[in-house]
PDB file of C-alpha atoms in Angstrom:
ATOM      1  CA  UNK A   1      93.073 -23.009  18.214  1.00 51.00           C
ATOM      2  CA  UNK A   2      91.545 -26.070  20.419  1.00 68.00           C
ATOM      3  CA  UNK A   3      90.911 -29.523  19.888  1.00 81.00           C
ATOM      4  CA  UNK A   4      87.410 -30.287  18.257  1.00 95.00           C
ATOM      5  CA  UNK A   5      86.768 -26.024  18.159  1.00 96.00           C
ATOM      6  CA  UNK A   6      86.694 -24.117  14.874  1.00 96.00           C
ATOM      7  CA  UNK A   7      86.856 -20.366  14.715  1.00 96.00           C
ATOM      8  CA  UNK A   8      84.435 -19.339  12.038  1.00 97.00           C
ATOM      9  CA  UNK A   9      84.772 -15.554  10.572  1.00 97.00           C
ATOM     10  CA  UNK A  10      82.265 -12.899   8.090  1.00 97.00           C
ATOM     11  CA  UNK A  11      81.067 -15.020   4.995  1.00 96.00           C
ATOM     12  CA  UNK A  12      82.885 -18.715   6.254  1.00 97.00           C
ATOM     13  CA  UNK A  13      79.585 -18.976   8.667  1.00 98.00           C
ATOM     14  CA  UNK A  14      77.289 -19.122   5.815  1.00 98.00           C
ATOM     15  CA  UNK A  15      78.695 -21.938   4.142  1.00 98.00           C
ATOM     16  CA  UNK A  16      79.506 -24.124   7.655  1.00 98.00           C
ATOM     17  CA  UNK A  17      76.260 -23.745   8.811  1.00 98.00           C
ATOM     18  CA  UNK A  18      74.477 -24.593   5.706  1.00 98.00           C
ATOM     19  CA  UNK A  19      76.525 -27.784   5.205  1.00 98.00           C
ATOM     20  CA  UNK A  20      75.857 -28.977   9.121  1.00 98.00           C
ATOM     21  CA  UNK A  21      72.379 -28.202   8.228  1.00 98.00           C
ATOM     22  CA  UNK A  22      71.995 -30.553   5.370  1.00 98.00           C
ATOM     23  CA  UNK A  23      74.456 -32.854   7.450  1.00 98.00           C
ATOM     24  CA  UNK A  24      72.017 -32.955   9.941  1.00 98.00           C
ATOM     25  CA  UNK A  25      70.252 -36.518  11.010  1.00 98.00           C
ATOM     26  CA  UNK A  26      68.264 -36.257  13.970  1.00 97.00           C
ATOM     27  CA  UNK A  27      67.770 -32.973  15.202  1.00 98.00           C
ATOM     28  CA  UNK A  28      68.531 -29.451  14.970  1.00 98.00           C
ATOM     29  CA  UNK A  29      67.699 -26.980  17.622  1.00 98.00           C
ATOM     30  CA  UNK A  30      68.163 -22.810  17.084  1.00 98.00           C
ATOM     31  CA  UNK A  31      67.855 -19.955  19.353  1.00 98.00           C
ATOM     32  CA  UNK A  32      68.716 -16.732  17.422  1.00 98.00           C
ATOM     33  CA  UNK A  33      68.105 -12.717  17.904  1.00 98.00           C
ATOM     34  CA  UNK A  34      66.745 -12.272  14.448  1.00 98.00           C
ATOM     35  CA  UNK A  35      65.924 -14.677  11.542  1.00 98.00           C
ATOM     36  CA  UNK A  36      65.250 -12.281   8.238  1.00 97.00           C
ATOM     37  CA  UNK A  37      63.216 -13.768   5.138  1.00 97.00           C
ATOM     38  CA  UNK A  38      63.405 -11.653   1.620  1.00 96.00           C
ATOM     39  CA  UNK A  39      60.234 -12.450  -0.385  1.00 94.00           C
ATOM     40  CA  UNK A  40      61.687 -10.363  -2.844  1.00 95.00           C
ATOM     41  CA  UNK A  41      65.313 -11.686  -2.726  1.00 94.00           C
ATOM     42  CA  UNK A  42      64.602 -15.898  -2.668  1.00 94.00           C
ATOM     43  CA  UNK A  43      68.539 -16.764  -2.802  1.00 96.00           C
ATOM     44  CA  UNK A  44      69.511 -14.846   0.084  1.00 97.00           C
ATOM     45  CA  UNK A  45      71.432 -16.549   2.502  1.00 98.00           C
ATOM     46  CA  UNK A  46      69.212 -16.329   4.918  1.00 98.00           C
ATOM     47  CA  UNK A  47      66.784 -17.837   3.020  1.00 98.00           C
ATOM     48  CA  UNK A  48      68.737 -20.442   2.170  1.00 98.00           C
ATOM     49  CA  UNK A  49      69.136 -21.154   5.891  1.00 98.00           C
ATOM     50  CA  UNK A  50      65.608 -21.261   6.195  1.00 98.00           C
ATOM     51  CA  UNK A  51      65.192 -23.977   3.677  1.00 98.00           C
ATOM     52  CA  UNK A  52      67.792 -25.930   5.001  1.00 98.00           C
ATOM     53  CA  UNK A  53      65.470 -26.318   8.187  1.00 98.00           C
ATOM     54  CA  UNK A  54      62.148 -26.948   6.345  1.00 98.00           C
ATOM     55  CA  UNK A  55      64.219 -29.912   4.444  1.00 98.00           C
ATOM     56  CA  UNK A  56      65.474 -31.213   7.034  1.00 98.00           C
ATOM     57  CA  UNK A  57      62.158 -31.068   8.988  1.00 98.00           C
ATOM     58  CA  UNK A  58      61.044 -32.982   5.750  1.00 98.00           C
ATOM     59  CA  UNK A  59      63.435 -36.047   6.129  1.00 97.00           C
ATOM     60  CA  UNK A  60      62.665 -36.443   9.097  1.00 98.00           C
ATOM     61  CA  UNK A  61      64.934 -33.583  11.430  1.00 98.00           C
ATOM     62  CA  UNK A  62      63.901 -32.489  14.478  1.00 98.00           C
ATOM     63  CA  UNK A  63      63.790 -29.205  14.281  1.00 98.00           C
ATOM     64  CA  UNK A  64      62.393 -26.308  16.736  1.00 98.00           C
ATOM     65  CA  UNK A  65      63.691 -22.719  16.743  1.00 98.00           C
ATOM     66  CA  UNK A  66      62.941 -20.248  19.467  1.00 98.00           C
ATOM     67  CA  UNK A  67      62.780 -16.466  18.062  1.00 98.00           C
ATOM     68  CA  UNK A  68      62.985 -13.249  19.621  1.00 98.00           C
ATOM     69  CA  UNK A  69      60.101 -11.216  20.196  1.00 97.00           C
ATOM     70  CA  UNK A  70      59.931  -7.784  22.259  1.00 90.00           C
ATOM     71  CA  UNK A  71      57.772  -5.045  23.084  1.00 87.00           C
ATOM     72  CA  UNK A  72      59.957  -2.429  21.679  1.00 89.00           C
ATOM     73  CA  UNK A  73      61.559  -3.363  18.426  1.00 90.00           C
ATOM     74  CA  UNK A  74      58.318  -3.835  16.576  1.00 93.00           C
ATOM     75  CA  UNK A  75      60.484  -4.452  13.235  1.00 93.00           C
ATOM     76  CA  UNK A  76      62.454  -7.574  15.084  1.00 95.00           C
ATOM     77  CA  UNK A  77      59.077  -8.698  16.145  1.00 95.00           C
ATOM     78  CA  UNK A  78      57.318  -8.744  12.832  1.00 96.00           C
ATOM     79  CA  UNK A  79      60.311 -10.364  10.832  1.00 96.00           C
ATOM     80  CA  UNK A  80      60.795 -13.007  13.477  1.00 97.00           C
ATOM     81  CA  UNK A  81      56.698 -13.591  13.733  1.00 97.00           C
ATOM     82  CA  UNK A  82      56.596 -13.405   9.766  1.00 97.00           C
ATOM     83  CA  UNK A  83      59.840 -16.523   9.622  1.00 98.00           C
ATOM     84  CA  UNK A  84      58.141 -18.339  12.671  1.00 97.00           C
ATOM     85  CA  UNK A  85      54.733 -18.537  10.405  1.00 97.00           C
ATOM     86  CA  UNK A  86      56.863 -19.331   7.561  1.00 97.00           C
ATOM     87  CA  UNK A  87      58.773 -22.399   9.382  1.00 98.00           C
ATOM     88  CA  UNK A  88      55.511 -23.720  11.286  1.00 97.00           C
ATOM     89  CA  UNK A  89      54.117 -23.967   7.894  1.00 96.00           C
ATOM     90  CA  UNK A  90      56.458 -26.541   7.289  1.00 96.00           C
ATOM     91  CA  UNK A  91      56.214 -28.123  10.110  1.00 96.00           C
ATOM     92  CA  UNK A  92      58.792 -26.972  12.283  1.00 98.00           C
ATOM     93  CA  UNK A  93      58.413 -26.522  15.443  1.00 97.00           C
ATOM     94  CA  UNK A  94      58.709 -22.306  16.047  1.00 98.00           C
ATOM     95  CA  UNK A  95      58.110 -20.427  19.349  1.00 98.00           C
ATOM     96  CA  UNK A  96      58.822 -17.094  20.474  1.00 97.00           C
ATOM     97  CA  UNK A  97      60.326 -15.807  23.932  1.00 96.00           C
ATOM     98  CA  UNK A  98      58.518 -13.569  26.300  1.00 93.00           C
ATOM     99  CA  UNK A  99      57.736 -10.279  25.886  1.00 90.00           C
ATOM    100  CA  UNK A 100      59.818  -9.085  29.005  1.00 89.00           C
ATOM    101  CA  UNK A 101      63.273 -11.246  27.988  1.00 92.00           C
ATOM    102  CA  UNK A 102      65.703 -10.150  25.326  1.00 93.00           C
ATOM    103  CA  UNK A 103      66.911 -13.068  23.340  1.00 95.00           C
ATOM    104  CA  UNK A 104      70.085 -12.357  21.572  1.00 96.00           C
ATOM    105  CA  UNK A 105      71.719 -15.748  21.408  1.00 97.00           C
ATOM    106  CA  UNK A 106      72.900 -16.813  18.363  1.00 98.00           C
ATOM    107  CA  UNK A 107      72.991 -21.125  19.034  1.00 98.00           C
ATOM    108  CA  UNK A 108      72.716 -23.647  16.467  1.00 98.00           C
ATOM    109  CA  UNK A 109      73.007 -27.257  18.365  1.00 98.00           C
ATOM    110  CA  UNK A 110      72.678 -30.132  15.326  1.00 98.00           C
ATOM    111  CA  UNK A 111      72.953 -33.439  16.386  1.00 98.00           C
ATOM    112  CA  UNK A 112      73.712 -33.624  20.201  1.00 98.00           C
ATOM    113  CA  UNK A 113      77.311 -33.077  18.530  1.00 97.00           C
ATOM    114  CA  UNK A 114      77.842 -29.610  17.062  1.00 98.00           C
ATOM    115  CA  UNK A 115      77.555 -26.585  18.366  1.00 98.00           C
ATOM    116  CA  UNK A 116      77.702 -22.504  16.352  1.00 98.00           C
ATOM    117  CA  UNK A 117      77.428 -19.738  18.337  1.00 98.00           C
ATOM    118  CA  UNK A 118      78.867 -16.734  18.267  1.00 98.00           C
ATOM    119  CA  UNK A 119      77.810 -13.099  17.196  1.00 98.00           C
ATOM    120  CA  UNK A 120      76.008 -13.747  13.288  1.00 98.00           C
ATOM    121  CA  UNK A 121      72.198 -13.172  13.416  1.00 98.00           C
ATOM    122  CA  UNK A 122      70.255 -14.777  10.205  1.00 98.00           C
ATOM    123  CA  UNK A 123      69.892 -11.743   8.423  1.00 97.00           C
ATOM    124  CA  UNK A 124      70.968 -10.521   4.898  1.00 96.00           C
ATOM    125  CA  UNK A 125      73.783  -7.952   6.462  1.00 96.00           C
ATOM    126  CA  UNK A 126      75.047 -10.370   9.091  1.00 97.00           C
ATOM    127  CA  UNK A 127      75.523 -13.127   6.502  1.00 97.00           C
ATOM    128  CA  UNK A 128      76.908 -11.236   3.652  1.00 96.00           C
ATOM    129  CA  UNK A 129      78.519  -7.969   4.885  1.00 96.00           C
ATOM    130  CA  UNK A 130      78.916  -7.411   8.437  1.00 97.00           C
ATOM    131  CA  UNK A 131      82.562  -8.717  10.643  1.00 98.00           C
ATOM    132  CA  UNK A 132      81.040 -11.557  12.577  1.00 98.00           C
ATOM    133  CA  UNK A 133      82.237 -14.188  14.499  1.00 98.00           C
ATOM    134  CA  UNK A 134      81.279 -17.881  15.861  1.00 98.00           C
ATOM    135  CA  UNK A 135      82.780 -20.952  16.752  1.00 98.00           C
ATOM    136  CA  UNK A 136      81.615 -24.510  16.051  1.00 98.00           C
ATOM    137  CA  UNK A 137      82.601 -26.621  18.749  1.00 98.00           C
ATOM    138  CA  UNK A 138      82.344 -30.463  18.547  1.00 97.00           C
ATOM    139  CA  UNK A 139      81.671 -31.926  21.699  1.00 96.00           C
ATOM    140  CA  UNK A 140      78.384 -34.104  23.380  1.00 97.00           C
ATOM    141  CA  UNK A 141      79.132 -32.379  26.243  1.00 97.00           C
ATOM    142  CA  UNK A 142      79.221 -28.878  25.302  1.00 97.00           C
ATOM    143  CA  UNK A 143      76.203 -29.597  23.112  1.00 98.00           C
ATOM    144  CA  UNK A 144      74.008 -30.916  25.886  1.00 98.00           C
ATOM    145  CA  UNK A 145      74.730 -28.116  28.087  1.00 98.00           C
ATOM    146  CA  UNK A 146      73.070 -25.818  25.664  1.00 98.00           C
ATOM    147  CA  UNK A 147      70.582 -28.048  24.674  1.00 98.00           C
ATOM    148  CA  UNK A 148      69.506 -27.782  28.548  1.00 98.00           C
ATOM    149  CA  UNK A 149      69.515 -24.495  28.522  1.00 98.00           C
ATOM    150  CA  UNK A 150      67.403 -24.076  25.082  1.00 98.00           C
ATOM    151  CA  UNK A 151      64.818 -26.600  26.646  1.00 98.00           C
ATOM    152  CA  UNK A 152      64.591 -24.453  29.758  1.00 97.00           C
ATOM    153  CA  UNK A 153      63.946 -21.267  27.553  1.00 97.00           C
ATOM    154  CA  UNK A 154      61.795 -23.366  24.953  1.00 98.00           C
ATOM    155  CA  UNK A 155      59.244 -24.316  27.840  1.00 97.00           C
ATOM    156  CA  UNK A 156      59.025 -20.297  28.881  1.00 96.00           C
ATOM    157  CA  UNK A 157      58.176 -19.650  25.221  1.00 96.00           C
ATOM    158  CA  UNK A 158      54.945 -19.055  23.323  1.00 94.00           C
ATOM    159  CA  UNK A 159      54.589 -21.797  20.209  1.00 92.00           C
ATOM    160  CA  UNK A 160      53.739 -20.748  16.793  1.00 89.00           C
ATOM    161  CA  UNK A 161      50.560 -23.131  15.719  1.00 74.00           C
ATOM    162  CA  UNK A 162      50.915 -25.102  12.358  1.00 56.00           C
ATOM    163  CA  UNK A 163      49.571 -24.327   9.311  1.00 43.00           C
TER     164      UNK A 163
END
């Protein structure tokens, strides 16, 4: 619909997110509502996404994700917690938001170049059922506005230790 902007729809944001994942080369940067890890289910796509940070944390990817956590959804706060222990134990850089702010941004900034955001938490029904939709935008500019504002939130958060 717009120059450099992609309109990305229900399954499609699977797939373009785990490519610009592995695409990635110097850093990768994620703010999202809910991040959902299946012990039991190891191919899920949100799994996947998961890997595709700790390897690119493992070549050498910047990576830090801020998660939400909340005094009243205790389930949101244990998944995210449970994926933030998960991530830090592979060395990327996990935090959580205060107890008193609602984070339900779904940002993925890879790059300094591309942007997804839209509507699709990391979560099995998100990913594989549920009508969602995002846009990847390519531009430096866009990118470093909301890289900005995720360093402004990231300094507000509380950091998930290593290990």
């Amino acid at each position: 619909p717009a120059q450099n902007v992609e309109i990305v729809t229900d399954r499609e944001y699977f797939q373009v997110v785990h490519q610009a994942l592995r695409e990635a080369s110097h850093s990768i940067q994620v703010m999202m509502y809910k991040i959902g890890y299946y012990e039991k289910y190891p191919d899920s796509p949100s799994n996947i996404l998961i890997k595709d940070l700790t390897e690119a944390k493992q070549r050498g990817v910047e990576v830090k994700v801020i998660l939400d956590v909340s005094d009243w959804n205790q389930k949101v706060t244990r998944d995210n917690k449970n994926t933030g222990r998960i991530l830090s134990k592979y060395g990327v850089e996990a935090a959580y938001d205060l107890l008193s702010v609602n984070t339900h941004a779904k940002l993925v900034i890879i790059d300094g170049i591309i942007t997804i955001l839209g509507s699709t938490n990391w979560t099995y029904y998100s990913l594989a059922h549920n009508n969602e939709v995002s846009v990847l935008i390519k531009s430096k500019e866009v990118a470093q506005k909301l890289s900005d504002y995720f360093q402004r939130i990231w300094k507000t958060c509380q950091h998930e230790r290593e290990g």
